[in-house]
mmCIF file with all atom_site columns, C-alpha atoms in Angstrom:
data_model
loop_
_atom_site.group_PDB
_atom_site.id
_atom_site.type_symbol
_atom_site.label_atom_id
_atom_site.label_alt_id
_atom_site.label_comp_id
_atom_site.label_asym_id
_atom_site.label_entity_id
_atom_site.label_seq_id
_atom_site.pdbx_PDB_ins_code
_atom_site.Cartn_x
_atom_site.Cartn_y
_atom_site.Cartn_z
_atom_site.occupancy
_atom_site.B_iso_or_equiv
_atom_site.pdbx_formal_charge
_atom_site.auth_seq_id
_atom_site.auth_comp_id
_atom_site.auth_asym_id
_atom_site.auth_atom_id
_atom_site.pdbx_PDB_model_num
ATOM 1  C CA . THR D 1 1  ? -3.638 172.155 -129.277 1.00 0.00 ? 1  THR D CA 1
ATOM 2  C CA . ARG D 1 2  ? 0.127  171.964 -129.651 1.00 0.00 ? 2  ARG D CA 1
ATOM 3  C CA . PHE D 1 3  ? 2.285  174.717 -128.227 1.00 0.00 ? 3  PHE D CA 1
ATOM 4  C CA . GLY D 1 4  ? 5.509  173.953 -130.053 1.00 0.00 ? 4  GLY D CA 1
ATOM 5  C CA . LEU D 1 5  ? 6.003  170.369 -128.878 1.00 0.00 ? 5  LEU D CA 1
ATOM 6  C CA . LEU D 1 6  ? 8.682  169.774 -131.505 1.00 0.00 ? 6  LEU D CA 1
ATOM 7  C CA . GLU D 1 7  ? 10.559 172.855 -130.343 1.00 0.00 ? 7  GLU D CA 1
ATOM 8  C CA . PHE D 1 8  ? 10.051 171.766 -126.747 1.00 0.00 ? 8  PHE D CA 1
ATOM 9  C CA . PHE D 1 9  ? 11.581 168.338 -127.292 1.00 0.00 ? 9  PHE D CA 1
ATOM 10 C CA . THR D 1 10 ? 14.409 169.928 -129.241 1.00 0.00 ? 10 THR D CA 1
ATOM 11 C CA . LYS D 1 11 ? 15.245 172.007 -126.171 1.00 0.00 ? 11 LYS D CA 1
ATOM 12 C CA . TYR D 1 12 ? 14.664 169.128 -123.742 1.00 0.00 ? 12 TYR D CA 1
ATOM 13 C CA . PRO D 1 13 ? 15.681 165.964 -125.637 1.00 0.00 ? 13 PRO D CA 1
ATOM 14 C CA . THR D 1 14 ? 15.667 163.642 -122.650 1.00 0.00 ? 14 THR D CA 1
ATOM 15 C CA . TYR D 1 15 ? 12.603 162.582 -120.708 1.00 0.00 ? 15 TYR D CA 1
ATOM 16 C CA . THR D 1 16 ? 14.213 163.635 -117.428 1.00 0.00 ? 16 THR D CA 1
ATOM 17 C CA . GLU D 1 17 ? 14.923 167.158 -118.641 1.00 0.00 ? 17 GLU D CA 1
ATOM 18 C CA . ALA D 1 18 ? 11.458 167.474 -120.145 1.00 0.00 ? 18 ALA D CA 1
ATOM 19 C CA . SER D 1 19 ? 9.650  166.138 -117.075 1.00 0.00 ? 19 SER D CA 1
ATOM 20 C CA . ASP D 1 20 ? 11.720 168.336 -114.757 1.00 0.00 ? 20 ASP D CA 1
ATOM 21 C CA . ARG D 1 21 ? 10.833 171.385 -116.825 1.00 0.00 ? 21 ARG D CA 1
ATOM 22 C CA . ILE D 1 22 ? 7.154  170.401 -117.016 1.00 0.00 ? 22 ILE D CA 1
ATOM 23 C CA . PHE D 1 23 ? 6.879  169.918 -113.252 1.00 0.00 ? 23 PHE D CA 1
ATOM 24 C CA . ALA D 1 24 ? 8.724  173.193 -112.701 1.00 0.00 ? 24 ALA D CA 1
ATOM 25 C CA . ILE D 1 25 ? 6.219  175.024 -114.908 1.00 0.00 ? 25 ILE D CA 1
ATOM 26 C CA . LEU D 1 26 ? 3.260  173.269 -113.291 1.00 0.00 ? 26 LEU D CA 1
ATOM 27 C CA . GLY D 1 27 ? 4.669  174.024 -109.846 1.00 0.00 ? 27 GLY D CA 1
ATOM 28 C CA . GLU D 1 28 ? 5.053  177.711 -110.686 1.00 0.00 ? 28 GLU D CA 1
ATOM 29 C CA . ARG D 1 29 ? 1.487  177.878 -111.979 1.00 0.00 ? 29 ARG D CA 1
ATOM 30 C CA . HIS D 1 30 ? 0.210  176.079 -108.886 1.00 0.00 ? 30 HIS D CA 1
ATOM 31 C CA . VAL D 1 31 ? 2.020  178.543 -106.622 1.00 0.00 ? 31 VAL D CA 1
ATOM 32 C CA . GLN D 1 32 ? 0.683  181.499 -108.579 1.00 0.00 ? 32 GLN D CA 1
ATOM 33 C CA . ARG D 1 33 ? -2.855 180.160 -108.232 1.00 0.00 ? 33 ARG D CA 1
ATOM 34 C CA . GLU D 1 34 ? -2.616 179.831 -104.450 1.00 0.00 ? 34 GLU D CA 1
ATOM 35 C CA . ALA D 1 35 ? -0.894 183.201 -104.024 1.00 0.00 ? 35 ALA D CA 1
#
């Protein structure tokens, strides 16, 4: 299932920006789970 990957890479064109955003999202979800 794709959740707007094209739009995602348009917003975050570089791998660094994309990975930083991904880890930020994953980190937020992880924190919410443990809370």
